[in-house]
PDB file of C-alpha atoms and ligand atoms in Angstrom:
ATOM      1  CA  MET F   1     245.293-146.705 187.710  1.00  0.00           C
ATOM      2  CA  GLY F   2     242.177-146.338 185.575  1.00  0.00           C
ATOM      3  CA  ARG F   3     243.660-148.004 182.506  1.00  0.00           C
ATOM      4  CA  ALA F   4     240.915-149.189 180.178  1.00  0.00           C
ATOM      5  CA  ALA F   5     240.746-152.958 179.775  1.00  0.00           C
ATOM      6  CA  LYS F   6     240.526-153.954 176.129  1.00  0.00           C
ATOM      7  CA  ILE F   7     239.628-157.327 174.661  1.00  0.00           C
ATOM      8  CA  ALA F   8     241.427-158.018 171.371  1.00  0.00           C
ATOM      9  CA  PRO F   9     240.271-161.154 169.515  1.00  0.00           C
ATOM     10  CA  SER F  10     243.068-162.580 167.354  1.00  0.00           C
ATOM     11  CA  ILE F  11     241.594-163.490 163.981  1.00  0.00           C
ATOM     12  CA  LEU F  12     244.312-166.113 163.495  1.00  0.00           C
ATOM     13  CA  SER F  13     241.817-168.517 165.069  1.00  0.00           C
ATOM     14  CA  ALA F  14     238.826-167.288 163.043  1.00  0.00           C
ATOM     15  CA  ASP F  15     237.313-169.254 160.169  1.00  0.00           C
ATOM     16  CA  PHE F  16     239.039-167.551 157.235  1.00  0.00           C
ATOM     17  CA  ALA F  17     236.423-168.797 154.789  1.00  0.00           C
ATOM     18  CA  ARG F  18     233.935-166.586 156.652  1.00  0.00           C
ATOM     19  CA  LEU F  19     236.272-163.877 157.912  1.00  0.00           C
ATOM     20  CA  GLY F  20     233.943-160.895 157.397  1.00  0.00           C
ATOM     21  CA  GLU F  21     231.162-162.590 159.316  1.00  0.00           C
ATOM     22  CA  GLU F  22     233.558-163.645 162.097  1.00  0.00           C
ATOM     23  CA  ILE F  23     234.774-160.056 162.531  1.00  0.00           C
ATOM     24  CA  ARG F  24     231.239-158.677 162.549  1.00  0.00           C
ATOM     25  CA  ARG F  25     230.329-161.238 165.186  1.00  0.00           C
ATOM     26  CA  VAL F  26     233.174-160.305 167.555  1.00  0.00           C
ATOM     27  CA  GLU F  27     232.484-156.606 166.963  1.00  0.00           C
ATOM     28  CA  ALA F  28     228.817-157.103 167.885  1.00  0.00           C
ATOM     29  CA  ALA F  29     229.970-159.202 170.852  1.00  0.00           C
ATOM     30  CA  GLY F  30     231.844-156.225 172.337  1.00  0.00           C
ATOM     31  CA  ALA F  31     235.454-156.631 171.165  1.00  0.00           C
ATOM     32  CA  ASP F  32     237.576-153.479 171.548  1.00  0.00           C
ATOM     33  CA  LEU F  33     240.253-154.208 168.920  1.00  0.00           C
ATOM     34  CA  ILE F  34     240.970-156.702 166.170  1.00  0.00           C
ATOM     35  CA  HIS F  35     244.386-158.323 166.654  1.00  0.00           C
ATOM     36  CA  PHE F  36     245.961-159.113 163.252  1.00  0.00           C
ATOM     37  CA  ASP F  37     248.886-161.576 163.304  1.00  0.00           C
ATOM     38  CA  VAL F  38     251.417-161.315 160.489  1.00  0.00           C
ATOM     39  CA  MET F  39     254.079-164.050 160.129  1.00  0.00           C
ATOM     40  CA  ASP F  40     256.909-164.310 157.621  1.00  0.00           C
ATOM     41  CA  GLY F  41     258.259-167.868 157.955  1.00  0.00           C
ATOM     42  CA  HIS F  42     261.619-166.435 159.132  1.00  0.00           C
ATOM     43  CA  PHE F  43     261.133-164.672 162.453  1.00  0.00           C
ATOM     44  CA  VAL F  44     258.599-167.390 163.263  1.00  0.00           C
ATOM     45  CA  PRO F  45     258.351-170.833 161.658  1.00  0.00           C
ATOM     46  CA  ASN F  46     254.951-170.149 160.128  1.00  0.00           C
ATOM     47  CA  LEU F  47     253.145-167.999 157.586  1.00  0.00           C
ATOM     48  CA  SER F  48     249.843-166.228 158.093  1.00  0.00           C
ATOM     49  CA  ILE F  49     248.035-163.256 156.625  1.00  0.00           C
ATOM     50  CA  GLY F  50     249.255-159.930 155.276  1.00  0.00           C
ATOM     51  CA  LEU F  51     248.417-156.720 153.474  1.00  0.00           C
ATOM     52  CA  PRO F  52     245.564-157.682 151.103  1.00  0.00           C
ATOM     53  CA  VAL F  53     243.653-159.319 153.954  1.00  0.00           C
ATOM     54  CA  LEU F  54     244.196-156.278 156.183  1.00  0.00           C
ATOM     55  CA  GLU F  55     242.886-154.021 153.441  1.00  0.00           C
ATOM     56  CA  SER F  56     239.707-156.077 153.128  1.00  0.00           C
ATOM     57  CA  VAL F  57     239.232-156.233 156.896  1.00  0.00           C
ATOM     58  CA  ARG F  58     239.598-152.433 157.112  1.00  0.00           C
ATOM     59  CA  LYS F  59     236.556-152.034 154.903  1.00  0.00           C
ATOM     60  CA  ILE F  60     234.221-154.065 157.089  1.00  0.00           C
ATOM     61  CA  THR F  61     234.951-152.938 160.659  1.00  0.00           C
ATOM     62  CA  ARG F  62     235.293-149.712 162.596  1.00  0.00           C
ATOM     63  CA  LEU F  63     237.307-151.384 165.333  1.00  0.00           C
ATOM     64  CA  PRO F  64     240.966-150.403 165.608  1.00  0.00           C
ATOM     65  CA  LEU F  65     243.235-152.881 163.800  1.00  0.00           C
ATOM     66  CA  ASP F  66     246.174-153.987 165.941  1.00  0.00           C
ATOM     67  CA  ALA F  67     248.853-155.356 163.575  1.00  0.00           C
ATOM     68  CA  HIS F  68     251.331-157.695 165.279  1.00  0.00           C
ATOM     69  CA  LEU F  69     254.298-158.058 162.923  1.00  0.00           C
ATOM     70  CA  MET F  70     256.131-161.300 163.661  1.00  0.00           C
ATOM     71  CA  ILE F  71     258.509-160.574 160.801  1.00  0.00           C
ATOM     72  CA  GLU F  72     262.139-159.695 160.167  1.00  0.00           C
ATOM     73  CA  GLU F  73     262.935-156.165 158.976  1.00  0.00           C
ATOM     74  CA  PRO F  74     259.502-154.760 159.894  1.00  0.00           C
ATOM     75  CA  GLY F  75     260.722-151.268 158.971  1.00  0.00           C
ATOM     76  CA  ARG F  76     260.381-152.183 155.293  1.00  0.00           C
ATOM     77  CA  TYR F  77     256.626-152.650 155.603  1.00  0.00           C
ATOM     78  CA  LEU F  78     255.445-149.937 158.019  1.00  0.00           C
ATOM     79  CA  GLU F  79     254.062-147.613 155.380  1.00  0.00           C
ATOM     80  CA  ALA F  80     252.283-150.453 153.578  1.00  0.00           C
ATOM     81  CA  PHE F  81     250.597-151.603 156.789  1.00  0.00           C
ATOM     82  CA  VAL F  82     249.427-148.086 157.566  1.00  0.00           C
ATOM     83  CA  LYS F  83     248.099-147.647 154.017  1.00  0.00           C
ATOM     84  CA  SER F  84     246.248-150.951 154.342  1.00  0.00           C
ATOM     85  CA  GLY F  85     244.504-149.774 157.508  1.00  0.00           C
ATOM     86  CA  ALA F  86     246.538-150.585 160.634  1.00  0.00           C
ATOM     87  CA  ASP F  87     245.797-148.347 163.644  1.00  0.00           C
ATOM     88  CA  SER F  88     248.727-149.655 165.636  1.00  0.00           C
ATOM     89  CA  ILE F  89     251.813-151.659 164.726  1.00  0.00           C
ATOM     90  CA  SER F  90     253.730-153.948 167.064  1.00  0.00           C
ATOM     91  CA  ILE F  91     257.286-154.709 166.016  1.00  0.00           C
ATOM     92  CA  HIS F  92     259.448-157.273 167.829  1.00  0.00           C
ATOM     93  CA  ALA F  93     262.341-156.075 169.996  1.00  0.00           C
ATOM     94  CA  GLU F  94     264.351-159.156 168.926  1.00  0.00           C
ATOM     95  CA  VAL F  95     264.654-157.886 165.333  1.00  0.00           C
ATOM     96  CA  CYS F  96     264.866-154.126 165.904  1.00  0.00           C
ATOM     97  CA  PRO F  97     268.277-152.952 167.101  1.00  0.00           C
ATOM     98  CA  ASP F  98     267.177-149.285 167.237  1.00  0.00           C
ATOM     99  CA  LEU F  99     263.831-149.217 169.065  1.00  0.00           C
ATOM    100  CA  PRO F 100     263.514-145.423 169.452  1.00  0.00           C
ATOM    101  CA  GLU F 101     264.080-145.026 165.699  1.00  0.00           C
ATOM    102  CA  ILE F 102     261.414-147.521 164.638  1.00  0.00           C
ATOM    103  CA  ALA F 103     258.948-145.969 167.126  1.00  0.00           C
ATOM    104  CA  ARG F 104     259.667-142.606 165.518  1.00  0.00           C
ATOM    105  CA  GLN F 105     259.019-144.044 162.048  1.00  0.00           C
ATOM    106  CA  ILE F 106     255.691-145.571 163.131  1.00  0.00           C
ATOM    107  CA  HIS F 107     254.575-142.332 164.806  1.00  0.00           C
ATOM    108  CA  ALA F 108     255.575-140.333 161.723  1.00  0.00           C
ATOM    109  CA  LEU F 109     252.976-142.392 159.831  1.00  0.00           C
ATOM    110  CA  GLY F 110     250.323-141.200 162.287  1.00  0.00           C
ATOM    111  CA  ILE F 111     249.536-144.397 164.210  1.00  0.00           C
ATOM    112  CA  ARG F 112     250.317-146.014 167.578  1.00  0.00           C
ATOM    113  CA  ALA F 113     253.602-147.847 168.110  1.00  0.00           C
ATOM    114  CA  ALA F 114     254.079-150.979 170.201  1.00  0.00           C
ATOM    115  CA  VAL F 115     257.093-153.115 171.013  1.00  0.00           C
ATOM    116  CA  ALA F 116     256.677-156.870 171.446  1.00  0.00           C
ATOM    117  CA  VAL F 117     258.867-159.243 173.477  1.00  0.00           C
ATOM    118  CA  ASN F 118     259.188-162.995 173.214  1.00  0.00           C
ATOM    119  CA  PRO F 119     259.005-165.142 176.367  1.00  0.00           C
ATOM    120  CA  GLU F 120     262.795-165.534 176.615  1.00  0.00           C
ATOM    121  CA  THR F 121     263.631-161.851 175.995  1.00  0.00           C
ATOM    122  CA  PRO F 122     264.408-159.965 179.218  1.00  0.00           C
ATOM    123  CA  PRO F 123     262.101-157.069 180.142  1.00  0.00           C
ATOM    124  CA  ASP F 124     265.025-154.605 180.268  1.00  0.00           C
ATOM    125  CA  ARG F 125     265.261-154.705 176.484  1.00  0.00           C
ATOM    126  CA  VAL F 126     261.871-152.993 176.082  1.00  0.00           C
ATOM    127  CA  LEU F 127     261.905-151.005 179.298  1.00  0.00           C
ATOM    128  CA  ALA F 128     265.014-149.179 178.108  1.00  0.00           C
ATOM    129  CA  ALA F 129     262.969-147.698 175.242  1.00  0.00           C
ATOM    130  CA  ALA F 130     259.509-147.693 176.849  1.00  0.00           C
ATOM    131  CA  GLU F 131     258.985-143.932 176.732  1.00  0.00           C
ATOM    132  CA  HIS F 132     259.071-144.045 172.913  1.00  0.00           C
ATOM    133  CA  PHE F 133     256.104-146.407 172.651  1.00  0.00           C
ATOM    134  CA  ASP F 134     252.359-146.421 173.328  1.00  0.00           C
ATOM    135  CA  MET F 135     252.222-150.101 174.227  1.00  0.00           C
ATOM    136  CA  ILE F 136     254.359-153.084 175.235  1.00  0.00           C
ATOM    137  CA  LEU F 137     253.206-156.483 173.946  1.00  0.00           C
ATOM    138  CA  VAL F 138     254.291-159.359 176.168  1.00  0.00           C
ATOM    139  CA  MET F 139     254.212-162.741 174.427  1.00  0.00           C
ATOM    140  CA  SER F 140     252.951-165.493 176.725  1.00  0.00           C
ATOM    141  CA  VAL F 141     253.618-168.241 174.157  1.00  0.00           C
ATOM    142  CA  HIS F 142     256.415-168.651 171.620  1.00  0.00           C
ATOM    143  CA  PRO F 143     255.053-166.716 168.654  1.00  0.00           C
ATOM    144  CA  GLY F 144     254.077-168.548 165.505  1.00  0.00           C
ATOM    145  CA  PHE F 145     250.922-170.498 166.244  1.00  0.00           C
ATOM    146  CA  GLY F 146     247.500-169.959 167.763  1.00  0.00           C
ATOM    147  CA  GLY F 147     246.084-172.340 170.330  1.00  0.00           C
ATOM    148  CA  GLN F 148     249.229-172.910 172.440  1.00  0.00           C
ATOM    149  CA  SER F 149     249.305-173.127 176.239  1.00  0.00           C
ATOM    150  CA  PHE F 150     250.017-170.025 178.314  1.00  0.00           C
ATOM    151  CA  ILE F 151     253.571-169.937 179.748  1.00  0.00           C
ATOM    152  CA  PRO F 152     253.074-169.170 183.485  1.00  0.00           C
ATOM    153  CA  GLU F 153     256.542-167.578 183.955  1.00  0.00           C
ATOM    154  CA  THR F 154     255.260-164.659 181.867  1.00  0.00           C
ATOM    155  CA  VAL F 155     253.265-163.358 184.817  1.00  0.00           C
ATOM    156  CA  SER F 156     256.377-162.229 186.687  1.00  0.00           C
ATOM    157  CA  LYS F 157     257.669-160.450 183.568  1.00  0.00           C
ATOM    158  CA  LEU F 158     254.353-158.609 183.242  1.00  0.00           C
ATOM    159  CA  ARG F 159     254.627-157.526 186.858  1.00  0.00           C
ATOM    160  CA  VAL F 160     258.202-156.261 186.423  1.00  0.00           C
ATOM    161  CA  ILE F 161     257.192-154.292 183.333  1.00  0.00           C
ATOM    162  CA  ARG F 162     254.096-152.701 184.868  1.00  0.00           C
ATOM    163  CA  GLU F 163     255.875-151.837 188.120  1.00  0.00           C
ATOM    164  CA  GLU F 164     258.738-150.176 186.288  1.00  0.00           C
ATOM    165  CA  LEU F 165     256.337-148.216 184.040  1.00  0.00           C
ATOM    166  CA  ASP F 166     254.432-147.042 187.125  1.00  0.00           C
ATOM    167  CA  ARG F 167     257.663-146.126 188.882  1.00  0.00           C
ATOM    168  CA  ARG F 168     258.615-143.935 185.914  1.00  0.00           C
ATOM    169  CA  GLY F 169     255.114-142.454 185.620  1.00  0.00           C
ATOM    170  CA  LEU F 170     254.557-143.985 182.158  1.00  0.00           C
ATOM    171  CA  THR F 171     250.964-144.889 181.279  1.00  0.00           C
ATOM    172  CA  LEU F 172     251.574-147.298 178.411  1.00  0.00           C
ATOM    173  CA  ASP F 173     249.160-150.073 177.558  1.00  0.00           C
ATOM    174  CA  VAL F 174     250.516-153.530 178.319  1.00  0.00           C
ATOM    175  CA  GLU F 175     249.146-156.201 175.992  1.00  0.00           C
ATOM    176  CA  ILE F 176     249.362-159.908 176.755  1.00  0.00           C
ATOM    177  CA  ASP F 177     249.256-162.341 173.840  1.00  0.00           C
ATOM    178  CA  GLY F 178     249.160-166.138 173.802  1.00  0.00           C
ATOM    179  CA  GLY F 179     246.985-168.701 175.537  1.00  0.00           C
ATOM    180  CA  ILE F 180     244.709-166.138 177.214  1.00  0.00           C
ATOM    181  CA  LYS F 181     241.475-167.744 178.323  1.00  0.00           C
ATOM    182  CA  LEU F 182     238.823-167.310 180.952  1.00  0.00           C
ATOM    183  CA  GLU F 183     240.892-169.189 183.537  1.00  0.00           C
ATOM    184  CA  ASN F 184     243.978-166.915 183.386  1.00  0.00           C
ATOM    185  CA  ILE F 185     242.694-163.486 182.318  1.00  0.00           C
ATOM    186  CA  ALA F 186     242.273-162.269 185.908  1.00  0.00           C
ATOM    187  CA  SER F 187     245.810-163.237 186.938  1.00  0.00           C
ATOM    188  CA  VAL F 188     247.429-161.451 183.981  1.00  0.00           C
ATOM    189  CA  ALA F 189     245.268-158.401 184.690  1.00  0.00           C
ATOM    190  CA  ALA F 190     246.367-158.418 188.318  1.00  0.00           C
ATOM    191  CA  ALA F 191     250.003-158.583 187.123  1.00  0.00           C
ATOM    192  CA  GLY F 192     249.552-155.440 185.026  1.00  0.00           C
ATOM    193  CA  ALA F 193     248.149-156.294 181.590  1.00  0.00           C
ATOM    194  CA  ASN F 194     245.265-154.179 180.308  1.00  0.00           C
ATOM    195  CA  VAL F 195     244.970-155.347 176.677  1.00  0.00           C
ATOM    196  CA  PHE F 196     244.058-159.017 176.314  1.00  0.00           C
ATOM    197  CA  VAL F 197     244.601-160.857 173.043  1.00  0.00           C
ATOM    198  CA  SER F 198     242.638-164.065 172.731  1.00  0.00           C
ATOM    199  CA  GLY F 199     242.396-166.210 169.618  1.00  0.00           C
ATOM    200  CA  SER F 200     241.293-169.750 170.386  1.00  0.00           C
ATOM    201  CA  GLY F 201     239.844-168.532 173.713  1.00  0.00           C
ATOM    202  CA  ILE F 202     237.195-166.566 171.795  1.00  0.00           C
ATOM    203  CA  PHE F 203     236.912-168.084 168.303  1.00  0.00           C
ATOM    204  CA  GLY F 204     236.961-171.581 169.780  1.00  0.00           C
ATOM    205  CA  GLN F 205     233.747-170.811 171.670  1.00  0.00           C
ATOM    206  CA  PRO F 206     230.211-171.075 170.287  1.00  0.00           C
ATOM    207  CA  ASP F 207     228.962-167.765 171.746  1.00  0.00           C
ATOM    208  CA  TYR F 208     231.403-164.858 171.301  1.00  0.00           C
ATOM    209  CA  ALA F 209     229.237-162.367 173.227  1.00  0.00           C
ATOM    210  CA  ALA F 210     228.946-164.703 176.208  1.00  0.00           C
ATOM    211  CA  ILE F 211     232.689-165.409 176.391  1.00  0.00           C
ATOM    212  CA  ILE F 212     233.672-161.731 176.048  1.00  0.00           C
ATOM    213  CA  ALA F 213     231.143-160.773 178.732  1.00  0.00           C
ATOM    214  CA  GLU F 214     232.544-163.471 181.019  1.00  0.00           C
ATOM    215  CA  MET F 215     236.094-162.234 180.387  1.00  0.00           C
ATOM    216  CA  ARG F 216     235.007-158.727 181.407  1.00  0.00           C
ATOM    217  CA  ASP F 217     233.412-160.086 184.582  1.00  0.00           C
ATOM    218  CA  HIS F 218     236.703-161.770 185.488  1.00  0.00           C
ATOM    219  CA  LEU F 219     238.538-158.494 184.815  1.00  0.00           C
ATOM    220  CA  ILE F 220     236.221-156.581 187.141  1.00  0.00           C
ATOM    221  CA  ASP F 221     236.893-159.184 189.837  1.00  0.00           C
ATOM    222  CA  ALA F 222     240.653-158.819 189.268  1.00  0.00           C
ATOM    223  CA  THR F 223     240.450-155.024 189.608  1.00  0.00           C
ATOM    224  CA  VAL F 224     238.387-155.298 192.777  1.00  0.00           C
ATOM    225  CA  ALA F 225     240.947-157.732 194.207  1.00  0.00           C
ATOM    226  CA  LEU F 226     243.708-155.176 193.562  1.00  0.00           C
ATOM    227  CA  ARG F 227     242.072-152.510 195.737  1.00  0.00           C
TER     228      ARG F 227
HETATM  229  C1  DX5 G   1     250.814-166.203 168.321  1.00  0.00           C
HETATM  230  C2  DX5 G   1     250.014-164.957 168.001  1.00  0.00           C
HETATM  231  C3  DX5 G   1     248.826-164.816 168.880  1.00  0.00           C
HETATM  232  C4  DX5 G   1     247.826-165.955 168.752  1.00  0.00           C
HETATM  233  C5  DX5 G   1     246.958-165.973 169.958  1.00  0.00           C
HETATM  234  O1  DX5 G   1     251.928-166.258 167.531  1.00  0.00           O
HETATM  235  O2  DX5 G   1     250.799-163.788 168.123  1.00  0.00           O
HETATM  236  O3  DX5 G   1     248.188-163.566 168.669  1.00  0.00           O
HETATM  237  O4  DX5 G   1     247.021-165.850 167.629  1.00  0.00           O
HETATM  238  O5  DX5 G   1     246.150-167.090 169.873  1.00  0.00           O
HETATM  239  P1  DX5 G   1     245.737-167.900 171.177  1.00  0.00           P
HETATM  240  O6  DX5 G   1     244.920-166.965 172.010  1.00  0.00           O
HETATM  241  O7  DX5 G   1     244.951-169.035 170.634  1.00  0.00           O
HETATM  242  O8  DX5 G   1     247.005-168.322 171.883  1.00  0.00           O
HETATM  243 ZN1   ZN G   2     249.642-161.812 168.176  1.00  0.00          ZN
END
């Protein structure tokens, strides 16, 4: 299908005491996006980083900033995230009753809109509104923490989503997030993902350039296997 594969390191697993250096290192190592996880202690049982950190990160990288809002009432914060430098915002389907409306609000702010789904949320919920979005984010762990194990049942959901998008002629990005490592990146690519979030899989490694290069090699193999 010619969809570009993008590697998106999640800075949740970076060393926050040296965040600027960590981001420069993954940028030099060939990352395509910076995945920025925002948690509110309500939608997920954890807190993470927010607007002031995003603003600082914006100043030190040219890479697109992919804000993943694991928060209730995300509509209240869209403008603030755009002002702080987000290039795309993912809101969760579980907390947005009117998906077309929130996509419209994000687009009105001039950035890309994505809809995220938790592992237990059926694919129909996002497919019903797919044409309003630029990307679907499929969670392959229960959101809230980095470093969890990939939930294998997610692969069939990815496949259902990509097949239905193809059937309808929609060329959205499909992002997979949670437990993505060298050993499973090819199988999620073969199931239809083309944006790969990896936190501990990259920041847990000594050589970011080597691990990103190896991930790309596995993706090429997966694409070849599809032909
Ligand atoms: C989980 C976050 C993920 C997480 C990924 O709630 O949305 O982006 O940081 O980290 P790993 O790759 O370690 O599962
Ligand atoms: Zn995330």
